[in-house]
Amino acid sequence: FNTEMRLRMQSWINSEERAIFLPPKNTLTLNYSNLGLLKIGDKVNIECSMLMKVRLGGHIIHGHMDETVICIGKKDANGSTEFTFKYPENIDLARKGYLATDKDSVTGNGTSLTVCNPSNNTFLMTIIPYILTHTNSHNIETGKTINMKFDAVGKYIARLSDFNNHLIENIVSIN
């Protein structure tokens, strides 16, 4: 979310009436999210930013969505729900850290979860009953498009690795 959206969200959260929230229709959000596909009455998970005065733990995800993914499978997993998601296989984005890695974190529709059994363009997420009930995850069905955000640390590592390779190439070309 941009600053304007965060301020509007905070104002909305602090108000007595919480029935309507209208985010600005900026191009970045519409291009990388499922916002344009939502209908009146659809539920959206909105979380305020974490205050940096507490211990960090768990998943580190921030900023805009990276892309959308499609649910290609949903089944019971001993009381929890296992979802399979698919996203476009893109080697250039993968090199930049936009990929799912085993036991890493992703955010699906604003809910931070752990990746299981990733391939080049699919992964599983198992959602426990509490999260399924208290988020909009219960609305995910096969064929539905959801927002996806990959782990920030993986993207930073990929970016630093790319930068390091670029430096090595320049040093070699100078010699």
GROMACS .gro file of C-alpha atoms in nm:
model
  175
    1PHE     CA    1   0.000   0.000   0.000
    2ASN     CA    2   0.119   0.352  -0.064
    3THR     CA    3   0.118   0.625   0.202
    4GLU     CA    4  -0.224   0.758   0.099
    5MET     CA    5  -0.375   0.410   0.126
    6ARG     CA    6  -0.213   0.349   0.468
    7LEU     CA    7  -0.352   0.679   0.603
    8ARG     CA    8  -0.699   0.604   0.467
    9MET     CA    9  -0.683   0.254   0.613
   10GLN     CA   10  -0.575   0.383   0.957
   11SER     CA   11  -0.856   0.637   0.950
   12TRP     CA   12  -1.101   0.363   0.856
   13ILE     CA   13  -0.975   0.127   1.127
   14ASN     CA   14  -1.007   0.399   1.392
   15SER     CA   15  -1.360   0.498   1.287
   16GLU     CA   16  -1.679   0.363   1.439
   17GLU     CA   17  -1.819   0.253   1.102
   18ARG     CA   18  -1.612  -0.009   0.928
   19ALA     CA   19  -1.847  -0.104   0.648
   20ILE     CA   20  -1.667   0.056   0.354
   21PHE     CA   21  -1.304   0.099   0.262
   22LEU     CA   22  -1.219   0.245  -0.079
   23PRO     CA   23  -0.851   0.223  -0.168
   24PRO     CA   24  -0.717   0.450  -0.442
   25LYS     CA   25  -0.721   0.284  -0.784
   26ASN     CA   26  -0.354   0.323  -0.867
   27THR     CA   27  -0.210   0.135  -1.162
   28LEU     CA   28   0.056  -0.056  -0.963
   29THR     CA   29  -0.201  -0.208  -0.728
   30LEU     CA   30  -0.436  -0.299  -1.013
   31ASN     CA   31  -0.154  -0.452  -1.224
   32TYR     CA   32  -0.014  -0.676  -0.951
   33SER     CA   33  -0.321  -0.773  -0.750
   34ASN     CA   34  -0.666  -0.921  -0.788
   35LEU     CA   35  -0.828  -0.592  -0.680
   36GLY     CA   36  -0.977  -0.537  -1.027
   37LEU     CA   37  -1.144  -0.880  -1.011
   38LEU     CA   38  -1.322  -0.824  -0.680
   39LYS     CA   39  -1.696  -0.768  -0.661
   40ILE     CA   40  -1.896  -0.560  -0.416
   41GLY     CA   41  -1.922  -0.758  -0.093
   42ASP     CA   42  -1.597  -0.955  -0.140
   43LYS     CA   43  -1.387  -0.966   0.174
   44VAL     CA   44  -1.027  -0.837   0.176
   45ASN     CA   45  -0.767  -0.895   0.447
   46ILE     CA   46  -0.612  -0.565   0.558
   47GLU     CA   47  -0.335  -0.557   0.813
   48CYS     CA   48  -0.167  -0.254   0.967
   49SER     CA   49   0.210  -0.239   0.959
   50MET     CA   50   0.392  -0.394   1.252
   51LEU     CA   51   0.548  -0.152   1.497
   52MET     CA   52   0.926  -0.186   1.503
   53LYS     CA   53   0.932  -0.171   1.884
   54VAL     CA   54   0.866  -0.544   1.919
   55ARG     CA   55   1.076  -0.852   1.848
   56LEU     CA   56   1.057  -0.965   1.487
   57GLY     CA   57   0.957  -1.324   1.436
   58GLY     CA   58   0.804  -1.538   1.170
   59HIS     CA   59   0.763  -1.417   0.814
   60ILE     CA   60   0.904  -1.092   0.675
   61ILE     CA   61   0.680  -0.968   0.397
   62HIS     CA   62   0.615  -0.607   0.298
   63GLY     CA   63   0.514  -0.381   0.013
   64HIS     CA   64   0.294  -0.440  -0.289
   65MET     CA   65   0.190  -0.781  -0.414
   66ASP     CA   66   0.434  -0.943  -0.655
   67GLU     CA   67   0.174  -1.105  -0.877
   68THR     CA   68  -0.142  -1.309  -0.875
   69VAL     CA   69  -0.162  -1.687  -0.859
   70ILE     CA   70  -0.442  -1.928  -0.939
   71CYS     CA   71  -0.571  -2.194  -0.702
   72ILE     CA   72  -0.554  -2.522  -0.894
   73GLY     CA   73  -0.641  -2.755  -0.606
   74LYS     CA   74  -0.808  -2.761  -0.266
   75LYS     CA   75  -0.844  -3.059  -0.034
   76ASP     CA   76  -0.882  -3.159   0.329
   77ALA     CA   77  -0.557  -3.226   0.516
   78ASN     CA   78  -0.650  -3.379   0.853
   79GLY     CA   79  -0.879  -3.090   0.947
   80SER     CA   80  -0.669  -2.821   0.782
   81THR     CA   81  -0.709  -2.721   0.417
   82GLU     CA   82  -0.435  -2.777   0.159
   83PHE     CA   83  -0.430  -2.543  -0.139
   84THR     CA   84  -0.221  -2.583  -0.456
   85PHE     CA   85  -0.135  -2.262  -0.640
   86LYS     CA   86   0.013  -2.202  -0.984
   87TYR     CA   87   0.190  -1.894  -1.118
   88PRO     CA   88   0.355  -1.818  -1.454
   89GLU     CA   89   0.700  -1.975  -1.489
   90ASN     CA   90   0.933  -1.679  -1.550
   91ILE     CA   91   1.309  -1.737  -1.523
   92ASP     CA   92   1.389  -1.365  -1.512
   93LEU     CA   93   1.160  -1.308  -1.214
   94ALA     CA   94   1.287  -1.626  -1.046
   95ARG     CA   95   1.644  -1.492  -1.069
   96LYS     CA   96   1.521  -1.183  -0.882
   97GLY     CA   97   1.378  -1.397  -0.601
   98TYR     CA   98   1.017  -1.408  -0.719
   99LEU     CA   99   0.967  -1.776  -0.654
  100ALA     CA  100   0.836  -2.007  -0.387
  101THR     CA  101   1.094  -2.208  -0.192
  102ASP     CA  102   1.027  -2.494   0.049
  103LYS     CA  103   0.950  -2.387   0.408
  104ASP     CA  104   0.975  -2.023   0.301
  105SER     CA  105   0.699  -1.772   0.354
  106VAL     CA  106   0.458  -1.613   0.111
  107THR     CA  107   0.155  -1.398   0.161
  108GLY     CA  108  -0.163  -1.515  -0.006
  109ASN     CA  109  -0.438  -1.251  -0.004
  110GLY     CA  110  -0.272  -1.083   0.292
  111THR     CA  111  -0.225  -1.396   0.504
  112SER     CA  112   0.135  -1.497   0.570
  113LEU     CA  113   0.185  -1.872   0.527
  114THR     CA  114   0.455  -2.135   0.476
  115VAL     CA  115   0.530  -2.290   0.135
  116CYS     CA  116   0.534  -2.669   0.090
  117ASN     CA  117   0.648  -2.878  -0.207
  118PRO     CA  118   0.730  -2.601  -0.456
  119SER     CA  119   0.804  -2.663  -0.823
  120ASN     CA  120   0.909  -2.410  -1.087
  121ASN     CA  121   0.559  -2.263  -1.093
  122THR     CA  122   0.344  -2.434  -0.827
  123PHE     CA  123   0.342  -2.474  -0.449
  124LEU     CA  124   0.120  -2.597  -0.169
  125MET     CA  125   0.002  -2.407   0.139
  126THR     CA  126  -0.179  -2.571   0.428
  127ILE     CA  127  -0.410  -2.342   0.620
  128ILE     CA  128  -0.515  -2.436   0.973
  129PRO     CA  129  -0.884  -2.405   1.071
  130TYR     CA  130  -0.836  -2.088   1.283
  131ILE     CA  131  -0.672  -1.896   0.995
  132LEU     CA  132  -0.926  -2.032   0.748
  133THR     CA  133  -1.210  -1.906   0.968
  134HIS     CA  134  -1.063  -1.566   1.062
  135THR     CA  135  -0.936  -1.451   0.719
  136ASN     CA  136  -1.079  -1.448   0.369
  137SER     CA  137  -0.893  -1.774   0.296
  138HIS     CA  138  -1.221  -1.964   0.333
  139ASN     CA  139  -1.331  -1.797   0.006
  140ILE     CA  140  -1.048  -1.953  -0.197
  141GLU     CA  141  -1.177  -2.213  -0.440
  142THR     CA  142  -1.020  -2.394  -0.735
  143GLY     CA  143  -0.991  -2.149  -1.026
  144LYS     CA  144  -0.986  -1.839  -0.804
  145THR     CA  145  -0.711  -1.578  -0.850
  146ILE     CA  146  -0.545  -1.448  -0.533
  147ASN     CA  147  -0.271  -1.196  -0.454
  148MET     CA  148   0.077  -1.332  -0.386
  149LYS     CA  149   0.380  -1.177  -0.219
  150PHE     CA  150   0.706  -1.371  -0.198
  151ASP     CA  151   0.946  -1.355   0.097
  152ALA     CA  152   1.152  -1.033   0.115
  153VAL     CA  153   1.474  -1.199   0.234
  154GLY     CA  154   1.488  -1.426  -0.072
  155LYS     CA  155   1.451  -1.125  -0.301
  156TYR     CA  156   1.727  -0.937  -0.119
  157ILE     CA  157   1.961  -1.236  -0.148
  158ALA     CA  158   1.884  -1.276  -0.520
  159ARG     CA  159   1.941  -0.904  -0.580
  160LEU     CA  160   2.273  -0.903  -0.391
  161SER     CA  161   2.385  -1.215  -0.577
  162ASP     CA  162   2.299  -1.050  -0.911
  163PHE     CA  163   2.487  -0.734  -0.808
  164ASN     CA  164   2.787  -0.942  -0.698
  165ASN     CA  165   2.791  -1.131  -1.032
  166HIS     CA  166   2.780  -0.798  -1.215
  167LEU     CA  167   3.080  -0.671  -1.017
  168ILE     CA  168   3.278  -0.989  -1.094
  169GLU     CA  169   3.198  -0.957  -1.467
  170ASN     CA  170   3.324  -0.597  -1.464
  171ILE     CA  171   3.646  -0.692  -1.284
  172VAL     CA  172   3.711  -0.974  -1.531
  173SER     CA  173   3.646  -0.748  -1.830
  174ILE     CA  174   3.887  -0.484  -1.692
  175ASN     CA  175   4.167  -0.741  -1.663
   0.00000   0.00000   0.00000
